Coordinates of C-alpha atoms in Angstrom, one line a residue:
M1 CA 26.0 -2.0 24.6
S2 CA 30.0 -2.0 24.6
E3 CA 32.0 -0.5 27.3
S4 CA 33.1 2.4 25.4
Q5 CA 29.5 3.4 24.8
E6 CA 28.6 3.1 28.5
L7 CA 31.7 5.2 29.4
E8 CA 30.6 7.9 26.9
P9 CA 27.2 9.3 27.5
N10 CA 27.5 11.5 24.6
F11 CA 28.5 8.7 22.1
V12 CA 27.0 9.2 18.6
P13 CA 26.9 6.5 16.1
G14 CA 29.4 7.2 13.0
A15 CA 26.8 8.1 10.6
V16 CA 24.9 10.3 12.7
A17 CA 28.0 12.0 13.7
D18 CA 29.0 12.6 10.1
T19 CA 25.6 14.1 9.4
I20 CA 25.8 16.7 12.4
N21 CA 29.5 17.6 11.4
E22 CA 28.3 18.2 7.9
E23 CA 25.6 20.4 9.2
I24 CA 28.0 22.4 11.4
D25 CA 30.3 22.9 8.5
A26 CA 27.5 24.0 6.1
R27 CA 26.2 26.5 8.6
A28 CA 29.7 28.1 9.4
R29 CA 30.3 28.1 5.6
A30 CA 27.1 30.1 5.1
E31 CA 27.6 32.5 7.9
R32 CA 31.1 33.3 6.6
L33 CA 29.8 34.0 3.0
G34 CA 26.7 35.8 4.4
L35 CA 24.5 33.3 2.7
E36 CA 21.2 31.6 4.0
F37 CA 21.6 28.2 5.4
V38 CA 18.5 26.0 4.7
D39 CA 17.4 22.9 6.5
L40 CA 15.9 20.8 3.6
Q41 CA 13.9 18.7 6.0
D42 CA 12.0 21.7 7.4
V43 CA 11.9 24.1 4.5
E44 CA 8.8 24.3 2.2
I45 CA 9.8 23.4 -1.4
D46 CA 8.0 24.3 -4.4
L47 CA 7.1 21.0 -6.1
S48 CA 6.2 22.6 -9.4
L49 CA 10.0 23.4 -9.9
F50 CA 10.8 19.7 -10.2
E51 CA 8.6 19.4 -13.2
T52 CA 10.2 22.3 -15.1
I53 CA 13.8 22.0 -14.3
P54 CA 15.6 19.0 -16.0
V55 CA 16.5 16.5 -13.2
E56 CA 19.8 15.6 -15.1
L57 CA 20.9 19.2 -14.3
M58 CA 20.0 18.7 -10.4
F59 CA 22.1 15.5 -10.4
R60 CA 25.0 16.8 -12.3
Y61 CA 25.3 20.2 -10.5
H62 CA 24.1 18.7 -7.2
F63 CA 21.5 21.4 -6.2
V64 CA 17.9 21.5 -5.1
P65 CA 15.5 24.3 -6.4
I66 CA 13.6 25.6 -3.3
R67 CA 11.3 28.6 -4.7
R68 CA 11.0 31.6 -7.0
A69 CA 11.8 34.9 -5.6
G70 CA 10.6 37.4 -8.1
E71 CA 12.8 36.6 -11.2
R72 CA 15.2 34.8 -9.3
L73 CA 15.4 31.1 -8.7
V74 CA 16.5 30.3 -5.0
V75 CA 18.5 27.0 -4.8
A76 CA 20.4 25.1 -2.3
V77 CA 24.0 24.0 -3.1
V78 CA 26.7 22.4 -1.1
D79 CA 29.6 24.6 -2.4
P80 CA 28.6 28.3 -3.0
T81 CA 32.1 29.3 -3.7
D82 CA 32.1 27.2 -7.1
V83 CA 31.3 30.5 -9.3
L84 CA 31.9 28.8 -12.6
M85 CA 29.4 26.1 -11.8
I86 CA 26.8 28.7 -10.6
D87 CA 27.4 30.8 -13.8
E88 CA 27.1 27.7 -16.0
L89 CA 23.9 26.8 -14.2
E90 CA 22.3 30.3 -14.7
L91 CA 23.2 30.0 -18.5
L92 CA 21.6 26.6 -18.8
L93 CA 18.4 27.6 -16.8
G94 CA 18.1 30.9 -18.4
T95 CA 17.3 32.7 -15.0
P96 CA 19.4 34.5 -12.2
I97 CA 20.1 32.4 -9.4
E98 CA 20.1 33.2 -5.6
V99 CA 22.4 30.7 -3.7
S100 CA 21.6 29.3 -0.4
V101 CA 23.6 26.5 1.5
G102 CA 22.4 22.9 2.4
T103 CA 24.2 19.7 3.2
R104 CA 25.4 17.1 0.8
A105 CA 23.3 14.4 2.6
A106 CA 20.0 16.3 2.6
I107 CA 20.4 17.4 -1.0
Q108 CA 21.0 13.7 -2.1
E109 CA 18.0 12.6 -0.1
I110 CA 15.6 15.1 -1.8
L111 CA 16.9 14.2 -5.2
K112 CA 16.3 10.5 -4.5
R113 CA 12.8 11.2 -3.3
S114 CA 11.6 13.6 -5.9
E115 CA 9.0 12.3 -8.4
S116 CA 10.9 13.6 -11.3
S117 CA 14.2 12.2 -10.3
Q118 CA 12.7 8.6 -10.0
R119 CA 11.5 8.8 -13.6
V120 CA 15.1 9.0 -14.8
L121 CA 16.6 6.9 -12.2
D122 CA 17.7 4.3 -14.8
E123 CA 19.8 7.0 -16.6
A124 CA 21.1 9.2 -13.7
T125 CA 22.1 6.3 -11.4
D126 CA 23.6 2.8 -11.8
E127 CA 21.1 1.2 -9.4
L128 CA 18.6 -0.2 -11.7
R129 CA 19.5 -3.7 -12.3
V130 CA 16.6 -6.2 -12.9
Q131 CA 16.8 -9.9 -13.5
V132 CA 13.9 -12.0 -14.7
V133 CA 13.4 -15.1 -12.7
R134 CA 11.9 -18.2 -14.2
E135 CA 10.5 -21.0 -12.1
D136 CA 10.0 -24.6 -12.6
E137 CA 7.1 -26.6 -11.3
E138 CA 8.7 -27.0 -8.0
G139 CA 9.1 -23.4 -7.6
E140 CA 12.9 -23.3 -7.8
E141 CA 14.8 -20.5 -9.5
V142 CA 16.3 -22.0 -12.4
L143 CA 17.1 -19.1 -14.9
S144 CA 18.3 -15.5 -14.4
I145 CA 18.8 -13.0 -17.2
E146 CA 20.5 -9.5 -17.0
R147 CA 17.9 -7.4 -18.7
I148 CA 19.3 -3.8 -18.7
T149 CA 22.3 -3.6 -21.2
S150 CA 23.7 -0.9 -23.2
D151 CA 22.1 -1.8 -26.3
Q152 CA 18.6 -2.7 -25.1
S153 CA 15.4 -1.2 -26.7
P154 CA 13.6 2.0 -25.4
I155 CA 10.5 -0.2 -24.5
V156 CA 12.4 -2.6 -22.2
K157 CA 13.9 0.4 -20.4
L158 CA 10.5 2.0 -20.1
V159 CA 9.0 -1.2 -18.5
D160 CA 12.0 -1.6 -16.2
S161 CA 12.2 2.0 -15.1
T162 CA 8.2 2.1 -14.7
I163 CA 8.4 -1.1 -12.5
F164 CA 11.5 0.3 -10.5
N165 CA 9.8 3.7 -10.0
A166 CA 6.5 2.0 -8.8
L167 CA 8.6 0.1 -6.0
Q168 CA 10.2 3.4 -5.0
R169 CA 6.8 5.0 -4.6
R170 CA 5.3 2.2 -2.6
A171 CA 2.7 1.4 -5.4
S172 CA 0.6 -1.6 -4.9
D173 CA -0.5 -1.7 -8.8
I174 CA 0.6 -0.3 -12.1
H175 CA -2.3 0.4 -14.6
I176 CA -1.4 0.7 -18.3
E177 CA -4.5 2.1 -20.1
S178 CA -5.1 2.5 -23.9
R179 CA -6.8 5.6 -25.1
D180 CA -7.8 6.7 -28.7
R181 CA -4.4 8.3 -29.4
E182 CA -2.2 7.7 -26.2
V183 CA -1.4 5.2 -23.6
M184 CA -1.5 6.2 -19.9
I185 CA 0.5 4.7 -17.2
K186 CA -0.7 5.1 -13.6
Y187 CA 0.3 3.9 -10.2
R188 CA -2.2 2.9 -7.4
I189 CA -0.5 4.5 -4.2
D190 CA -2.6 4.2 -0.9
G191 CA -5.6 3.1 -2.8
V192 CA -5.8 6.1 -5.2
L193 CA -4.5 6.1 -8.9
Y194 CA -1.9 9.0 -9.9
N195 CA -0.4 9.5 -13.4
A196 CA 3.1 7.9 -13.4
M197 CA 4.4 9.9 -16.4
D198 CA 3.1 11.9 -19.4
P199 CA 1.1 10.2 -22.0
I200 CA 2.9 7.8 -24.4
D201 CA 2.3 7.8 -28.2
K202 CA -0.3 5.2 -29.1
R203 CA 2.2 3.6 -31.7
F204 CA 4.2 2.1 -28.8
H205 CA 1.2 0.5 -27.2
M206 CA 1.6 -2.9 -28.8
A207 CA 5.3 -3.1 -28.1
L208 CA 4.6 -2.3 -24.4
I209 CA 2.0 -4.9 -24.0
S210 CA 4.0 -7.5 -25.9
R211 CA 7.1 -6.8 -23.4
I212 CA 5.0 -7.6 -20.4
K213 CA 3.4 -10.7 -22.2
V214 CA 7.0 -12.0 -22.9
M215 CA 7.8 -11.3 -19.2
S216 CA 4.8 -13.0 -18.0
E217 CA 5.0 -16.0 -20.5
L218 CA 1.7 -15.2 -22.1
D219 CA 0.7 -15.7 -25.7
I220 CA 1.7 -12.4 -27.5
S221 CA -0.4 -13.2 -30.7
E222 CA -3.7 -13.6 -28.8
K223 CA -5.2 -10.1 -28.4
R224 CA -9.0 -10.8 -28.2
I225 CA -9.4 -12.7 -24.8
P226 CA -8.3 -11.8 -21.3
Q227 CA -5.0 -13.4 -20.3
D228 CA -3.5 -13.7 -16.7
G229 CA 0.0 -14.4 -15.8
R230 CA 2.8 -13.7 -13.3
F231 CA 6.6 -13.0 -13.3
K232 CA 9.5 -12.4 -10.8
L233 CA 12.1 -9.8 -10.9
R234 CA 15.3 -9.6 -8.9
I235 CA 15.9 -6.0 -7.9
K236 CA 18.9 -4.9 -5.9
G237 CA 19.3 -8.4 -4.5
R238 CA 15.7 -9.0 -3.5
T239 CA 13.0 -11.0 -5.5
V240 CA 9.6 -9.4 -6.1
D241 CA 6.4 -11.2 -7.4
F242 CA 4.2 -9.4 -9.9
R243 CA 0.6 -10.7 -11.0
V244 CA -0.4 -9.6 -14.6
S245 CA -4.0 -9.2 -16.0
I246 CA -4.5 -8.3 -19.6
I247 CA -8.0 -7.5 -20.9
P248 CA -9.0 -6.3 -24.5
S249 CA -10.7 -3.1 -24.6
V250 CA -12.2 -0.7 -27.3
H251 CA -8.7 0.9 -27.8
G252 CA -6.6 -2.1 -27.6
E253 CA -5.3 -4.1 -24.6
D254 CA -5.2 -2.9 -21.1
C255 CA -2.9 -4.2 -18.4
V256 CA -2.8 -4.2 -14.6
I257 CA 0.3 -5.3 -12.7
R258 CA -0.1 -6.3 -9.0
I259 CA 3.0 -5.8 -7.0
L260 CA 3.4 -8.6 -4.3
D261 CA 6.8 -7.4 -2.7
K262 CA 7.4 -10.4 -0.3
E263 CA 10.7 -9.8 0.8
S264 CA 10.4 -6.2 1.8
A265 CA 7.2 -6.9 3.7
S266 CA 8.6 -10.1 5.4
E267 CA 10.3 -8.1 8.1
K268 CA 7.1 -6.2 8.8
F269 CA 4.9 -9.4 8.9
K270 CA 7.4 -11.0 11.5
T271 CA 6.4 -8.2 14.0
L272 CA 2.9 -7.4 12.4
R273 CA 0.3 -7.3 15.1
L274 CA -3.4 -6.2 15.0
D275 CA -2.6 -3.0 16.8
V276 CA -0.2 -1.9 13.8
C277 CA -3.5 -2.1 11.5
G278 CA -5.0 0.9 13.4
F279 CA -8.0 -0.6 15.0
E280 CA -9.7 1.3 17.9
E281 CA -8.8 0.1 21.4
D282 CA -12.3 -1.5 22.0
V283 CA -12.3 -3.3 18.6
L284 CA -8.7 -4.4 19.3
R285 CA -9.5 -5.9 22.9
R286 CA -12.5 -7.8 21.6
A287 CA -10.8 -8.9 18.3
R288 CA -7.7 -10.4 20.4
K289 CA -10.2 -12.2 22.5
F290 CA -11.8 -13.9 19.4
I291 CA -8.7 -14.9 17.8
R292 CA -7.6 -16.8 20.8
E293 CA -10.9 -18.9 21.0
P294 CA -10.4 -22.7 20.9
Y295 CA -12.7 -23.1 17.8
G296 CA -15.3 -21.3 15.6
M297 CA -15.0 -18.8 12.7
F298 CA -13.3 -15.3 12.7
L299 CA -14.8 -13.7 9.6
V300 CA -13.4 -10.4 8.0
T301 CA -15.5 -8.6 5.3
G302 CA -14.9 -5.7 3.0
P303 CA -14.6 -4.8 -0.7
T304 CA -11.4 -5.7 -2.6
G305 CA -8.4 -4.0 -1.5
S306 CA -9.8 -3.1 2.1
G307 CA -6.9 -4.9 3.9
K308 CA -8.8 -8.0 4.8
T309 CA -5.7 -10.4 4.2
T310 CA -3.4 -8.1 6.0
T311 CA -5.7 -8.3 9.1
L312 CA -5.8 -12.1 8.9
Y313 CA -2.0 -12.2 8.6
A314 CA -1.8 -10.0 11.6
A315 CA -4.1 -12.2 13.7
L316 CA -2.0 -15.2 12.6
S317 CA 1.2 -13.6 13.6
E318 CA -0.2 -12.8 17.1
I319 CA -1.5 -16.3 17.8
Y320 CA 1.5 -18.4 16.2
N321 CA 3.4 -20.8 18.5
S322 CA 5.1 -24.0 17.9
E323 CA 2.4 -26.1 19.6
D324 CA -0.3 -25.5 17.1
K325 CA -0.2 -26.3 13.3
I326 CA -1.6 -23.5 11.0
I327 CA -2.4 -24.0 7.4
T328 CA -3.7 -21.4 4.9
I329 CA -5.1 -21.7 1.5
E330 CA -5.0 -18.5 -0.6
D331 CA -5.3 -17.2 -4.2
P332 CA -2.4 -16.3 -4.3
V333 CA -0.1 -16.5 -1.4
E334 CA 0.8 -12.9 -1.0
Y335 CA 3.2 -13.0 1.9
Q336 CA 5.1 -15.9 3.3
L337 CA 4.7 -16.4 7.0
Q338 CA 7.6 -18.2 8.9
G339 CA 6.3 -21.6 10.4
V340 CA 2.8 -21.6 8.7
M341 CA 2.0 -24.1 5.8
Q342 CA 0.5 -21.9 2.9
I343 CA -1.1 -23.6 0.0
P344 CA -1.6 -21.5 -3.3
V345 CA -4.9 -22.1 -5.1
N346 CA -4.4 -23.4 -8.6
E347 CA -7.8 -23.9 -10.4
K348 CA -6.0 -24.7 -13.9
K349 CA -4.8 -27.9 -12.1
G350 CA -7.9 -28.5 -10.1
L351 CA -6.9 -27.1 -6.8
T352 CA -9.9 -24.9 -5.8
F353 CA -10.6 -23.5 -2.3
A354 CA -13.1 -26.3 -1.6
R355 CA -10.8 -29.2 -2.7
G356 CA -7.8 -27.7 -0.9
L357 CA -9.8 -27.1 2.3
R358 CA -11.0 -30.8 2.3
S359 CA -7.3 -31.9 2.0
I360 CA -6.2 -29.6 4.7
L361 CA -8.7 -31.1 7.2
R362 CA -6.9 -34.5 6.7
H363 CA -3.5 -32.8 7.6
D364 CA -4.5 -32.4 11.4
P365 CA -4.5 -28.6 11.5
D366 CA -5.3 -26.7 14.6
K367 CA -6.0 -23.3 12.8
I368 CA -7.1 -22.8 9.2
M369 CA -7.0 -19.6 7.1
V370 CA -9.2 -19.7 3.9
G371 CA -8.3 -16.8 1.8
E372 CA -11.9 -16.0 0.6
I373 CA -15.2 -17.9 0.7
R374 CA -16.6 -17.6 -2.9
D375 CA -19.1 -20.5 -3.3
E376 CA -21.6 -22.6 -1.3
E377 CA -19.1 -25.6 -1.1
T378 CA -16.3 -23.8 0.5
A379 CA -18.8 -22.0 2.8
N380 CA -20.2 -25.3 4.0
I381 CA -16.7 -27.0 4.6
A382 CA -15.4 -23.9 6.5
I383 CA -18.5 -23.8 8.7
Q384 CA -18.2 -27.7 9.3
S385 CA -14.4 -27.2 10.2
A386 CA -15.4 -24.5 12.7
L387 CA -18.0 -26.7 14.2
T388 CA -15.5 -29.6 14.7
G389 CA -12.9 -28.0 16.7
H390 CA -10.9 -25.9 14.4
L391 CA -10.4 -22.1 14.5
V392 CA -11.1 -20.8 11.0
F393 CA -10.0 -17.4 9.6
T394 CA -11.6 -16.3 6.5
T395 CA -12.9 -13.4 4.4
V396 CA -16.0 -12.7 2.2
H397 CA -17.0 -9.9 0.1
A398 CA -19.6 -7.8 1.7
N399 CA -20.3 -4.0 2.6
N400 CA -20.9 -4.4 6.4
V401 CA -21.2 -6.8 9.1
V402 CA -25.0 -7.3 8.7
D403 CA -24.8 -7.9 4.9
V404 CA -22.5 -10.9 5.6
L405 CA -25.2 -12.8 7.3
G406 CA -27.6 -12.5 4.2
R407 CA -24.6 -13.4 2.0
F408 CA -24.1 -16.7 3.8
L409 CA -27.7 -17.6 4.0
N410 CA -28.1 -17.0 0.2
M411 CA -25.3 -19.5 -0.2
K412 CA -27.9 -22.0 1.1
V413 CA -25.7 -22.7 4.3
E414 CA -27.8 -24.2 7.2
P415 CA -28.5 -21.1 9.2
Y416 CA -28.4 -22.9 12.6
N417 CA -24.8 -24.2 11.8
F418 CA -23.7 -20.7 10.5
V419 CA -24.7 -19.0 13.7
S420 CA -23.3 -21.7 15.9
A421 CA -19.9 -21.7 14.1
L422 CA -19.5 -17.8 13.9
N423 CA -17.7 -16.1 16.7
C424 CA -17.7 -12.7 15.1
V425 CA -17.8 -10.5 12.0
L426 CA -15.2 -7.8 11.5
A427 CA -16.0 -5.3 8.6
Q428 CA -13.2 -2.9 7.5
R429 CA -12.1 -0.3 5.1
L430 CA -8.7 1.6 4.5
V431 CA -8.5 5.3 4.9
R432 CA -5.5 7.3 3.8
L433 CA -3.6 9.1 6.6
I434 CA -2.5 12.7 6.5
C435 CA 1.2 13.2 5.7
P436 CA 2.8 13.9 9.1
N437 CA 5.4 16.1 7.3
C438 CA 3.1 18.7 5.9
R439 CA 0.0 18.5 8.3
I440 CA -1.6 21.7 8.9
R441 CA -4.9 22.9 10.7
Q442 CA -7.7 23.4 8.3
Q443 CA -11.2 24.4 9.3
P444 CA -13.8 22.7 6.9
T445 CA -16.5 24.6 5.2
D446 CA -20.0 24.4 6.6
Q447 CA -21.1 22.8 3.4
L448 CA -18.4 20.1 3.9
L449 CA -19.7 19.5 7.4
I450 CA -23.2 19.3 6.2
D451 CA -22.2 16.8 3.4
S452 CA -20.5 14.7 6.0
G453 CA -23.6 14.5 8.2
L454 CA -22.3 16.8 10.9
E455 CA -24.0 19.9 12.4
P456 CA -22.0 23.0 11.6
S457 CA -22.6 24.7 14.8
A458 CA -21.5 21.5 16.8
F459 CA -18.2 21.1 14.8
R460 CA -17.3 24.5 13.8
D461 CA -14.9 25.0 16.7
R462 CA -13.3 21.7 16.6
V463 CA -9.8 21.2 15.2
F464 CA -9.4 19.5 11.9
Y465 CA -6.3 18.8 10.0
E466 CA -5.2 18.1 6.3
G467 CA -1.9 17.7 4.4
R468 CA -0.5 20.7 2.3
G469 CA 1.5 18.4 0.0
C470 CA 5.3 17.9 0.1
I471 CA 8.0 15.8 -1.4
E472 CA 7.6 13.0 1.3
C473 CA 3.9 12.4 0.0
H474 CA 4.5 13.4 -3.7
G475 CA 2.1 16.5 -3.2
T476 CA -0.9 14.3 -2.2
G477 CA -1.1 15.4 1.4
Y478 CA -1.5 11.6 2.5
R479 CA 1.1 9.1 3.3
G480 CA 0.1 5.5 4.4
R481 CA -3.2 3.9 5.4
E482 CA -5.0 2.6 8.5
A483 CA -8.1 0.6 9.0
I484 CA -11.5 1.7 10.1
S485 CA -13.7 -1.1 11.3
E486 CA -16.8 -2.3 13.0
L487 CA -16.9 -5.7 14.9
L488 CA -20.0 -7.7 15.4
D489 CA -20.0 -9.8 18.4
L490 CA -22.6 -12.7 18.0
S491 CA -24.4 -12.6 21.4
D492 CA -27.3 -15.1 22.2
E493 CA -29.9 -12.4 21.3
I494 CA -28.3 -11.5 17.8
R495 CA -28.0 -15.4 17.1
E496 CA -31.7 -15.8 17.8
M497 CA -32.5 -12.7 15.5
I498 CA -30.6 -14.1 12.7
L499 CA -32.3 -17.5 13.0
A500 CA -35.7 -15.7 13.0
R501 CA -34.7 -13.9 9.8
R502 CA -35.2 -10.4 11.5
P503 CA -34.5 -7.4 9.2
S504 CA -30.9 -6.1 9.0
A505 CA -31.7 -2.7 10.5
E506 CA -33.0 -4.3 13.6
I507 CA -30.0 -6.6 13.9
K508 CA -27.7 -3.5 13.5
K509 CA -29.7 -1.5 16.0
K510 CA -29.4 -4.2 18.5
A511 CA -25.6 -4.7 17.9
V512 CA -25.0 -0.8 18.4
E513 CA -27.0 -1.1 21.8
E514 CA -24.6 -3.9 22.7
G515 CA -21.5 -1.8 22.0
M516 CA -20.6 -2.2 18.4
I517 CA -19.0 0.9 17.0
P518 CA -20.4 1.4 13.4
L519 CA -18.0 2.0 10.5
R520 CA -19.0 5.6 9.9
Q521 CA -18.3 6.3 13.6
S522 CA -15.0 4.7 13.4
A523 CA -14.0 6.8 10.6
L524 CA -15.2 10.0 12.4
L525 CA -13.0 9.1 15.3
K526 CA -10.1 9.0 13.1
V527 CA -10.9 12.5 11.6
L528 CA -11.3 14.0 15.1
G529 CA -8.0 12.4 16.1
G530 CA -6.2 14.3 13.4
K531 CA -5.4 11.2 11.4
T532 CA -7.4 11.7 8.3
T533 CA -9.9 14.1 6.6
L534 CA -13.7 14.3 6.0
R535 CA -13.3 14.1 2.3
E536 CA -11.4 10.9 2.7
I537 CA -13.8 9.1 4.9
N538 CA -16.6 10.4 2.6
K539 CA -15.1 8.4 -0.1
V540 CA -15.0 5.1 1.7
T541 CA -18.1 5.1 4.0
F542 CA -21.7 6.0 3.7
V543 CA -23.0 9.2 5.5
D544 CA -25.6 8.2 8.2

């Protein structure tokens, strides 16, 4: 802190001071003219207005529609004395306008965040600058092309603006689905699919898929077999990876683009720790004990997209130090970790998980991360690594901690070696969090409580919350996700039960007696803590 800041206890940074001064001026202007001042961060905005009013007008006349008041449209403007502008706006919208006063910064922020404005960002602003980045075999960037030019085709503009909009809205995937007479483009945001725009005419379908194939260096003439590719874009000075999967369907080729935004996530991963993932205190304490063991296997399980890899990255970030050599093998390397040697699987060139893992062991590692155990060979090498003094972090697809045991035993691994190597099993799912900006109290119906396995008489007086829907969460009521989990600690008794091939129900019952919080119970704790809703946890966990 500088001396001037120490001497001035009321010191305010320049940007904050400007914002405060702007609000003071706007309030004074509204009071002088007898108009309402609106704080756009707190006021409830009718989101349907953004779908009916052309967003070009909002940018051109710098206003935000707030609500309908009878036949009048209430809008927030910066300068209510500009009568000509207001008259022109009334004429263009064909409706009488009631003016209120807002700050320029708040209006700009709302326009940037609104879903409809993002759809035309490429027309309304000059920020959309995308560059294709080619890579040679050493992974060096060797060619960049400016793709947005004044004479480019509408298809190129559509693909570019779709990708840019997906990044703005924190989407993890872009889905292009062909139908009988139309093409749908959807975004997966917080694990749920949303329509990105209105349906596109089917005649543009081939051009759209061909554009993506060209970007991914795929065969545009081949339309009968699945194709997988990848491409990089440079957007606003940062490089983003995209993984492409194209599959032929009844109505034509469908495409899914996975967004791997390394650079925007790199700062987060430098400070990412297990507590950021949202685990309960007891699970967090025990997981941190297991990730610091000298050897053994830390196994995370769950379906695709349940945050398993993020949990492993968080664990590696917590235990990283310059004294240990950490090597990972992944398919693909989703995020780059500073100081960690990361190897991407390349099955076309013969680099499989099993072959890579064998090579890793000759590279003198202390800790190893295997992205996923898919086959018997990889499972056996990973278990041998854990038994010979390495700490192995890995994932496997299974529904819960007990199912994992059967999955491994069906891979024909030696049961005694498996239970000896395994330190713990962490099963997890992701649930969407209620948007903090529009969270309201909401008492669930008795039927919803019964469907959720809860006794209405016991929970009727408990406080529940849900999201009303706002611009921050694009009207969904949810923003962001957190993990729910169950952690199986392999005690001596549980190891003996596994070796004796006891039924899964018995092993689970014993684990609960020893302190394991089941997945459903973890989810209910999130609901009762006001973080998520019953409907959300019913989607991702079974009702007991």
